Coordinates of C-alpha atoms in Angstrom, one line a residue:
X13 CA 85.7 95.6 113.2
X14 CA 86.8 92.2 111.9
X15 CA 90.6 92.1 110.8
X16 CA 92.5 90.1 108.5
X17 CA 95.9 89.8 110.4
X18 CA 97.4 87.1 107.9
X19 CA 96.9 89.6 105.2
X20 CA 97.4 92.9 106.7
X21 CA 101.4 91.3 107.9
X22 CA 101.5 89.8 104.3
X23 CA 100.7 93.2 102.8
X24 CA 103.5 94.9 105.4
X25 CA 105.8 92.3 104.4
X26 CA 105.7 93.2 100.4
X27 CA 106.7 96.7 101.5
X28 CA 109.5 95.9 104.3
X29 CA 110.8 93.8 102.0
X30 CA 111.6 96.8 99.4
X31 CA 113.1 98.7 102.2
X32 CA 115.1 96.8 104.3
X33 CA 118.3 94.5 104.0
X34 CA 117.4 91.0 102.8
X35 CA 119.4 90.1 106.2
X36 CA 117.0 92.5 108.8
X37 CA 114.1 90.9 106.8
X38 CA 114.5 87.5 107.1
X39 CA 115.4 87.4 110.7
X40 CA 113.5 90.4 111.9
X41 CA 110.4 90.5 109.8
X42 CA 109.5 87.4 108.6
X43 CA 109.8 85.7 111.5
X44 CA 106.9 88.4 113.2
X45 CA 103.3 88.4 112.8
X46 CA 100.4 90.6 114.0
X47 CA 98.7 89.1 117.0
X48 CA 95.9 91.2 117.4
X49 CA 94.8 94.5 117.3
X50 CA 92.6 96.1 119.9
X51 CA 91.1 99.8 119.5
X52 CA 93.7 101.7 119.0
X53 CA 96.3 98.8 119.6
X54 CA 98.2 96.7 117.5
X55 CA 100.3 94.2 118.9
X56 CA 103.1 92.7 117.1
X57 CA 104.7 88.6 117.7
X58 CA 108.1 88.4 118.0
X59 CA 110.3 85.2 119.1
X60 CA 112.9 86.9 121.2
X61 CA 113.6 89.7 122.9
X62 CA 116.7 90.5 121.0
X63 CA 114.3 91.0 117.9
X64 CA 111.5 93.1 120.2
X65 CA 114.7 95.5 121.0
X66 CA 115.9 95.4 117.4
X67 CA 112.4 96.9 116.0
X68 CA 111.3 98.6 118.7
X69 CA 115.1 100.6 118.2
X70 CA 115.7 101.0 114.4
X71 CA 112.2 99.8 112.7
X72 CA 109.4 101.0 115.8
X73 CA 108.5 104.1 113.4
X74 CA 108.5 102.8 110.4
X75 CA 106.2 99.4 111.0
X76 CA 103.8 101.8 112.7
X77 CA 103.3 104.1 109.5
X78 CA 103.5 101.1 107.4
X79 CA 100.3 99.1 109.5
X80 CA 98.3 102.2 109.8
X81 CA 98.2 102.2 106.0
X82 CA 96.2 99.2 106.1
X83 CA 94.2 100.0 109.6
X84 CA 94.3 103.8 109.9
X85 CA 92.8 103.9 113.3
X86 CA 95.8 102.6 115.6
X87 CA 97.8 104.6 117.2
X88 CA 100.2 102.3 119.2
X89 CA 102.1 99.6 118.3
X90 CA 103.4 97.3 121.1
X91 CA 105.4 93.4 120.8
X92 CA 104.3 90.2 122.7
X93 CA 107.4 87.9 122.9
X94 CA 106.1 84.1 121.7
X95 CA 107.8 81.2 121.3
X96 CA 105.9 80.0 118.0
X97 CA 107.2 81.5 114.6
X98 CA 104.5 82.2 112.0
X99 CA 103.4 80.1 109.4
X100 CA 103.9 81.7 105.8
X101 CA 103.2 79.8 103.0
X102 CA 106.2 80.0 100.8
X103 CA 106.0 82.6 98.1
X104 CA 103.6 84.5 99.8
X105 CA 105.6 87.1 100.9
X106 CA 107.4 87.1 97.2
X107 CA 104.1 87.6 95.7
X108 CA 104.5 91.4 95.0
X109 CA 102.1 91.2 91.8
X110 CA 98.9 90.6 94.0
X111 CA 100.5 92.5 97.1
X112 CA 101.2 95.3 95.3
X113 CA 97.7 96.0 93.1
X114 CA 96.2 95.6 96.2
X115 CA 97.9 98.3 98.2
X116 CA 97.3 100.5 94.6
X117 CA 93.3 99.6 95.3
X118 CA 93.7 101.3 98.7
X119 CA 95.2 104.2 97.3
X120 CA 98.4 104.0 99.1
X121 CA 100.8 102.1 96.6
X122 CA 103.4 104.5 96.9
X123 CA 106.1 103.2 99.5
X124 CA 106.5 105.5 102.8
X125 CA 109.9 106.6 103.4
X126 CA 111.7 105.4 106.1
X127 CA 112.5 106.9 108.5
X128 CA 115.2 105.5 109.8
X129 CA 117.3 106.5 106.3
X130 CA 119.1 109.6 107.1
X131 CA 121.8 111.8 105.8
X132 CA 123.3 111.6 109.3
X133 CA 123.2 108.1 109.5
X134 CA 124.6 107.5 106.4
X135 CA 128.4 106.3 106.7
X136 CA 130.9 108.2 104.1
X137 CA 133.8 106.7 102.9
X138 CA 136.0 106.8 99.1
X139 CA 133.5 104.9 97.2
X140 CA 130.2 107.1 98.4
X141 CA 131.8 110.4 99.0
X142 CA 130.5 112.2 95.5
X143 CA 126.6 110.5 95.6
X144 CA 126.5 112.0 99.3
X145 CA 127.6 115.1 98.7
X146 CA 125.3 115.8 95.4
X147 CA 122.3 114.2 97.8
X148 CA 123.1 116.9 100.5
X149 CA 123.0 119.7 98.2
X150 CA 119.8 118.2 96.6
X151 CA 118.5 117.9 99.7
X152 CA 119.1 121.9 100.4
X153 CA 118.1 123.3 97.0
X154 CA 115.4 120.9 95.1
X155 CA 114.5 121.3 91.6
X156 CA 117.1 123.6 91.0
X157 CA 121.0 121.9 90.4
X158 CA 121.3 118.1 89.8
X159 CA 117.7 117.4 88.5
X160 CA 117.3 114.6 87.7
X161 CA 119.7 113.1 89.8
X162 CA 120.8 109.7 89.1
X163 CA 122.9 107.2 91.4
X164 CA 123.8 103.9 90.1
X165 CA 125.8 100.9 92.1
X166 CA 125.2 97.3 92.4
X167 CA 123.2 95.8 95.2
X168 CA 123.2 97.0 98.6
X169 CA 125.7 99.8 98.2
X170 CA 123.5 102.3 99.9
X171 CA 121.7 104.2 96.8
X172 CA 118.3 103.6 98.2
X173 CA 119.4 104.6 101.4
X174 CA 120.9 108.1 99.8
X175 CA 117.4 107.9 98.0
X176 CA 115.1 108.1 101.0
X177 CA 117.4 110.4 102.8
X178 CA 117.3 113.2 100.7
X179 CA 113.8 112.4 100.8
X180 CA 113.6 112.5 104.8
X181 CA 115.7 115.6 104.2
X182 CA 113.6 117.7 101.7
X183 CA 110.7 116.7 103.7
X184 CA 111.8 118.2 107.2
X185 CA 112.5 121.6 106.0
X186 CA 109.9 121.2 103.7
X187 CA 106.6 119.6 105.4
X188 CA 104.2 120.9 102.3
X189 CA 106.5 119.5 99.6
X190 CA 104.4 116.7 98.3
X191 CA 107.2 113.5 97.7
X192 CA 106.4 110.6 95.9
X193 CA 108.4 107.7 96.6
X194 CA 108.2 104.4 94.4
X195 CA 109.7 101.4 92.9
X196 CA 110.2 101.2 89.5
X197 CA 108.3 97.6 89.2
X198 CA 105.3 99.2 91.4
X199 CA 105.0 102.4 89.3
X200 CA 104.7 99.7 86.1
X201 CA 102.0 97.6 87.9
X202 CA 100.3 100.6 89.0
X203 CA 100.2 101.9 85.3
X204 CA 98.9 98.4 84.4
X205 CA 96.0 98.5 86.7
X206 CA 95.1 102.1 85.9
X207 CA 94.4 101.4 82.2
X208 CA 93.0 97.9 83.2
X209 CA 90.2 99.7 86.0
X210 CA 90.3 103.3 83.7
X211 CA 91.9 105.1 86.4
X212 CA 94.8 106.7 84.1
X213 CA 93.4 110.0 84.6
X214 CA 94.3 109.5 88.4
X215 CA 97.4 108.0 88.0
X216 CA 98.5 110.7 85.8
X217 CA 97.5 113.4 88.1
X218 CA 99.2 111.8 91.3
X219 CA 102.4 111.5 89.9
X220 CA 102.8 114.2 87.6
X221 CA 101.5 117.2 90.8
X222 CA 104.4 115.3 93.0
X223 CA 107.4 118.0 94.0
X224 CA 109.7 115.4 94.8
X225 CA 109.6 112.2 92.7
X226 CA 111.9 109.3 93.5
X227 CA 111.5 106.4 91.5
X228 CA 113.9 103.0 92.3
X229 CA 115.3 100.7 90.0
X230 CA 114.6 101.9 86.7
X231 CA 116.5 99.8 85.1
X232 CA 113.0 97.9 85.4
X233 CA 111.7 99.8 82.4
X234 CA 113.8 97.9 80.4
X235 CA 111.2 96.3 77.5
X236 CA 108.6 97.7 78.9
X237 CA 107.8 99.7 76.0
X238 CA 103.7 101.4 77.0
X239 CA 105.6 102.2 80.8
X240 CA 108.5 103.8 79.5
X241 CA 106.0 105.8 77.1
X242 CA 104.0 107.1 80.1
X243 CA 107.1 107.4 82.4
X244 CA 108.4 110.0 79.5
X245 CA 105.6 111.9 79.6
X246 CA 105.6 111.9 83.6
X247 CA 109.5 113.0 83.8
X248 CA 108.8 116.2 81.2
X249 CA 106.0 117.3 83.0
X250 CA 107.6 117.2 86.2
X251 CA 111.5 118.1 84.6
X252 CA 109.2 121.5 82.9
X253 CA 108.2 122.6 85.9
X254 CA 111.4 122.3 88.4
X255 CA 110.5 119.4 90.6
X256 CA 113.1 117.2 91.6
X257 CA 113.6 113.7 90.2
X258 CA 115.8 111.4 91.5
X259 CA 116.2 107.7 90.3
X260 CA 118.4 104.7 91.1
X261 CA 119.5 101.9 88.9
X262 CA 122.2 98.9 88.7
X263 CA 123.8 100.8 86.0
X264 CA 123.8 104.0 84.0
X265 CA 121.2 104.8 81.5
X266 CA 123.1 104.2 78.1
X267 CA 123.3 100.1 79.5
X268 CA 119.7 99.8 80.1
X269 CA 118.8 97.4 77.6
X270 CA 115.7 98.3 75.4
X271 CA 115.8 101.5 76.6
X272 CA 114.2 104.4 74.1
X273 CA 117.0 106.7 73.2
X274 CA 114.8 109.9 74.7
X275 CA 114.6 108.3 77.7
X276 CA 118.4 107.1 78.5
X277 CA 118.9 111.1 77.1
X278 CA 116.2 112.6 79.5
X279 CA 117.9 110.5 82.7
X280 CA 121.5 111.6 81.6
X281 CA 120.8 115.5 81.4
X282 CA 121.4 116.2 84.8
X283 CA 124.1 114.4 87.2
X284 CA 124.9 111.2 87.5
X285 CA 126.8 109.6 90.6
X286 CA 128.0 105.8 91.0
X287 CA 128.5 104.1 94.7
X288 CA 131.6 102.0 95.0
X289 CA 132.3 99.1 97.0
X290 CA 133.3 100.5 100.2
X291 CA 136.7 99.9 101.6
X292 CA 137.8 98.1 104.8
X293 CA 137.5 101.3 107.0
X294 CA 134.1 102.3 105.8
X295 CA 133.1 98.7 106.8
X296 CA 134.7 98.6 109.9
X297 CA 132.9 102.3 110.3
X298 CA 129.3 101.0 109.6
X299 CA 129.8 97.6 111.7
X300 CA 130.9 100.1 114.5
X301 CA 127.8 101.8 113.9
X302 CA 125.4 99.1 114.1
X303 CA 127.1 98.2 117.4
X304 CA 124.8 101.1 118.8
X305 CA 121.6 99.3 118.2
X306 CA 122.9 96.2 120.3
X307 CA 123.3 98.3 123.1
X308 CA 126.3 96.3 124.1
X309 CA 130.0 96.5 123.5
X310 CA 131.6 94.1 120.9
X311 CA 135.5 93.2 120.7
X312 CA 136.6 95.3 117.7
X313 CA 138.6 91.9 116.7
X314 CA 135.0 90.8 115.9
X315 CA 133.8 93.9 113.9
X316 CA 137.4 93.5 112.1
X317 CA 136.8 90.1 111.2
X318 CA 133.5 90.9 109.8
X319 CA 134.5 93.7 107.8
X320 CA 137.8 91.5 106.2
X321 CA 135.5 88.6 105.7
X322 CA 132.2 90.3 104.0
X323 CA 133.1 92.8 101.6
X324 CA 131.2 92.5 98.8
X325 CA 128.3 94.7 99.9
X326 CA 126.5 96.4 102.8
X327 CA 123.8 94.4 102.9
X328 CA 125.7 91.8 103.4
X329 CA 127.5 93.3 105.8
X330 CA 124.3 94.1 107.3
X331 CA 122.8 90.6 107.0
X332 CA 126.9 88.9 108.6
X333 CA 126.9 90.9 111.8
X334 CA 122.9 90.3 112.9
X335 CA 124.0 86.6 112.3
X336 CA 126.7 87.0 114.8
X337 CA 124.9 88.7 116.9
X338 CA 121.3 86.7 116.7
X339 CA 123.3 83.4 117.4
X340 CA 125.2 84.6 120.5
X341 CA 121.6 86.0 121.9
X342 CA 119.9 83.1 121.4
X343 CA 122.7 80.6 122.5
X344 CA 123.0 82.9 125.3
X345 CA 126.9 83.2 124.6
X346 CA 129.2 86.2 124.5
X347 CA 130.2 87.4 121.3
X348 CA 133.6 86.6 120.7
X349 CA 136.0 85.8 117.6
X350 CA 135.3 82.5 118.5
X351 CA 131.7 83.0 118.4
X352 CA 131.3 85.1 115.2
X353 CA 133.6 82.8 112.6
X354 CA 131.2 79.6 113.7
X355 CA 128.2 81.8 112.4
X356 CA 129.9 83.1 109.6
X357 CA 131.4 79.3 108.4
X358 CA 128.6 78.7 106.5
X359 CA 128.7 82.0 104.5
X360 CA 132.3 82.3 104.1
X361 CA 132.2 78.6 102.1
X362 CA 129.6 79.2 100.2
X363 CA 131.1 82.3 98.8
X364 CA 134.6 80.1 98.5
X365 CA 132.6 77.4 96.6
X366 CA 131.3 80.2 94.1
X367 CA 134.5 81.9 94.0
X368 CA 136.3 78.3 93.0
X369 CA 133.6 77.7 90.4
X370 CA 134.1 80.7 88.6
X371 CA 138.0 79.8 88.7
X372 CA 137.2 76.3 87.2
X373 CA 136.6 77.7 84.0
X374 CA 139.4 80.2 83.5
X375 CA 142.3 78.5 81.3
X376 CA 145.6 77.8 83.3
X377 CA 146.9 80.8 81.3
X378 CA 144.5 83.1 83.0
X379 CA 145.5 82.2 86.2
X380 CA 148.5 84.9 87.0
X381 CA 147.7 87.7 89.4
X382 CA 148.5 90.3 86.2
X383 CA 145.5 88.8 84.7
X384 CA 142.7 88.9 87.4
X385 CA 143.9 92.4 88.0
X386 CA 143.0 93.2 84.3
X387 CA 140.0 91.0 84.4
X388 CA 138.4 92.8 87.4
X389 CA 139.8 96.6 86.0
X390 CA 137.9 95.5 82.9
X391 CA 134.6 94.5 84.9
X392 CA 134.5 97.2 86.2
X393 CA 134.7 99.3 83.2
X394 CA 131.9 96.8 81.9
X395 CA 129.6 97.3 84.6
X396 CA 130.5 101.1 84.5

């Protein structure tokens, strides 16, 4: 049988993308293709060994269940080292309209969990100590307290994380629960497509027989006015009969804009759990963590640095210490202090550039520390 590799990686890529760090995916996935697939065998191009050992340690699962969606028959998955990066035409992997109706057509547009996002592996500190503990006892008693469960942060604080871990969870002590894991912008285009190719009767059935339901982003149904409609319908039929819902947003309900009342009511009626931006030590805990993968010891003056320096996220984070780590590998180097605030130069000025533009157009009066401290206290009550 005749493959299309080009658009079997670009179809991978639209889903990676929704599950990974924007850091792992642009230097571990989009820099990958499929070489060829053989039988049973797929083979996956990489450009270095550092990035074979990275996704054959954290990723090897996952990128297998993701490729057999779109060639069920392998059954192994092994990486040829090359020295010649793919060519992607830009925006291709961005696409995620056509990506994403076409992985609907197959009848597989519901993301897979991944499986490497697990309760155990999830690092608790201060600002995620309350979302853990609700997705743990979720996780042991579905349906029954904290339904729906809602978890709101900014970006890459770890709620989709939490998400697909109570997933993992549910499903491990569960292997009959049916769990139905989507984004909130892929549930909308699926709902599109189903009225367009009269498929509603299907749609309705798959998500409305689900026993777990996790749904990401919501805040995506914002002015989408027929989606939140059918989305309504879905959460009583599921809330009625006990099955879990959990869903994730950038804020709480009651700041989704052009939200319907019933709904913003419906996602507040159970509990609702925000994700902080963690502290120093829980940084320093997950760099520490991450060290594991490398398989090689790092001077904790390096993870230190790291964690002072990026702070704003843990994607970032995330996306920081594979920098440091990439460049040494590749300019065959040790990782040193040295090392790791060359990689980081570029990153730390940008994010002093942004930070000095902001200040550019604060009045010399705003200036005292008294005043940032109430600006930020009442950003946060803003955001909250």
């Amino acid at each position: 049988m005749n493959h299309d590799l080009a658009q079997i990686w670009q179809n991978s890529l639209a889903e990676f993308e929704t599950t990974v760090s924007k850091g792992n995916f642009n230097m571990l996935f989009k820099q990958s293709s499929i070489g060829k697939i053989e039988n049973t065998e797929i083979t996956l191009n990489v450009t270095s060994n550092f990035i074979r050992d990275w996704l054959k340690d954290k990723y090897h699962a996952q990128v297998l269940k993701t490729l057999k969606k779109f060639v069920p028959e392998i059954k192994e998955l092994k990486y040829f080292i090359t020295d010649k990066s793919p060519k992607i035409q830009a925006g291709s992997v961005l696409d995620k309209e056509k990506s994403k109706l076409q992985l609907f057509n197959n009848n597989s547009s519901v993301s897979t969990l991944n499986p490497d996002y697990l309760l155990e592996s999830f690092v608790i500190g201060p600002s995620n100590r309350l979302a853990f503990a609700t997705c743990q006892a979720v996780s042991q008693n579905p349906g029954k307290d904290h339904n729906p469960l809602f978890i709101y942060s900014g970006v890459g604080l770890g709620k989709t994380h939490l998400m697909h871990a109570v997933g993992n969870e549910i499903l491990k002590n569960n292997p009959h629960k049916t769990i139905l894991y989507v984004s909130c912008e892929n549930f909308a285009n699926e709902y599109i497509n189903s009225i367009k190719t009269n498929k509603m009767d299907y749609f309705k059935k798959k998500y409305r027989q689900a026993d777990i339901f996790l749904i990401d982003d919501i805040q995506f149904l914002s002015k989408k006015e027929g989606t939140q409609e059918e989305f309504f319908h879905t959460f009583n039929a599921l809330h009625q009969t006990h099955r879990q819902i959990i869903m994730t947003s950038d804020r709480v309900p009651k700041a989704i804009p052009d939200l319907e009342e019933r709904l913003s009511s419906r996602m507040s009626c159970g509990m609702i759990v925000d994700i902080g931006q963690p502290d120093f030590e829980t940084r320093l805990a997950i760099l520490e963590r991450k060290t594991e993968i490398t398989k090689k010891p790092i001077e904790p003056a390096v993870l230190e640095y790291i964690a002072h320096t990026i702070f704003s996220n843990i994607r970032e984070l995330e996306g920081a210490f594979i920098k440091v780590v990439t460049d040494a590998h590749l300019l065959k180097i040790p990782i040193t202090l040295d090392s790791a605030k060359i990689s980081l130069k570029h990153l730390i000025e940008e994010k002093d550039k942004k930070a000095r533009f902001s200040k550019s157009f604060l009045p010399d009066s705003c200036q005292s520390d008294g005043w940032k401290r109430s600006h930020h206290n009442y950003a946060r009550r803003q955001s909250d």
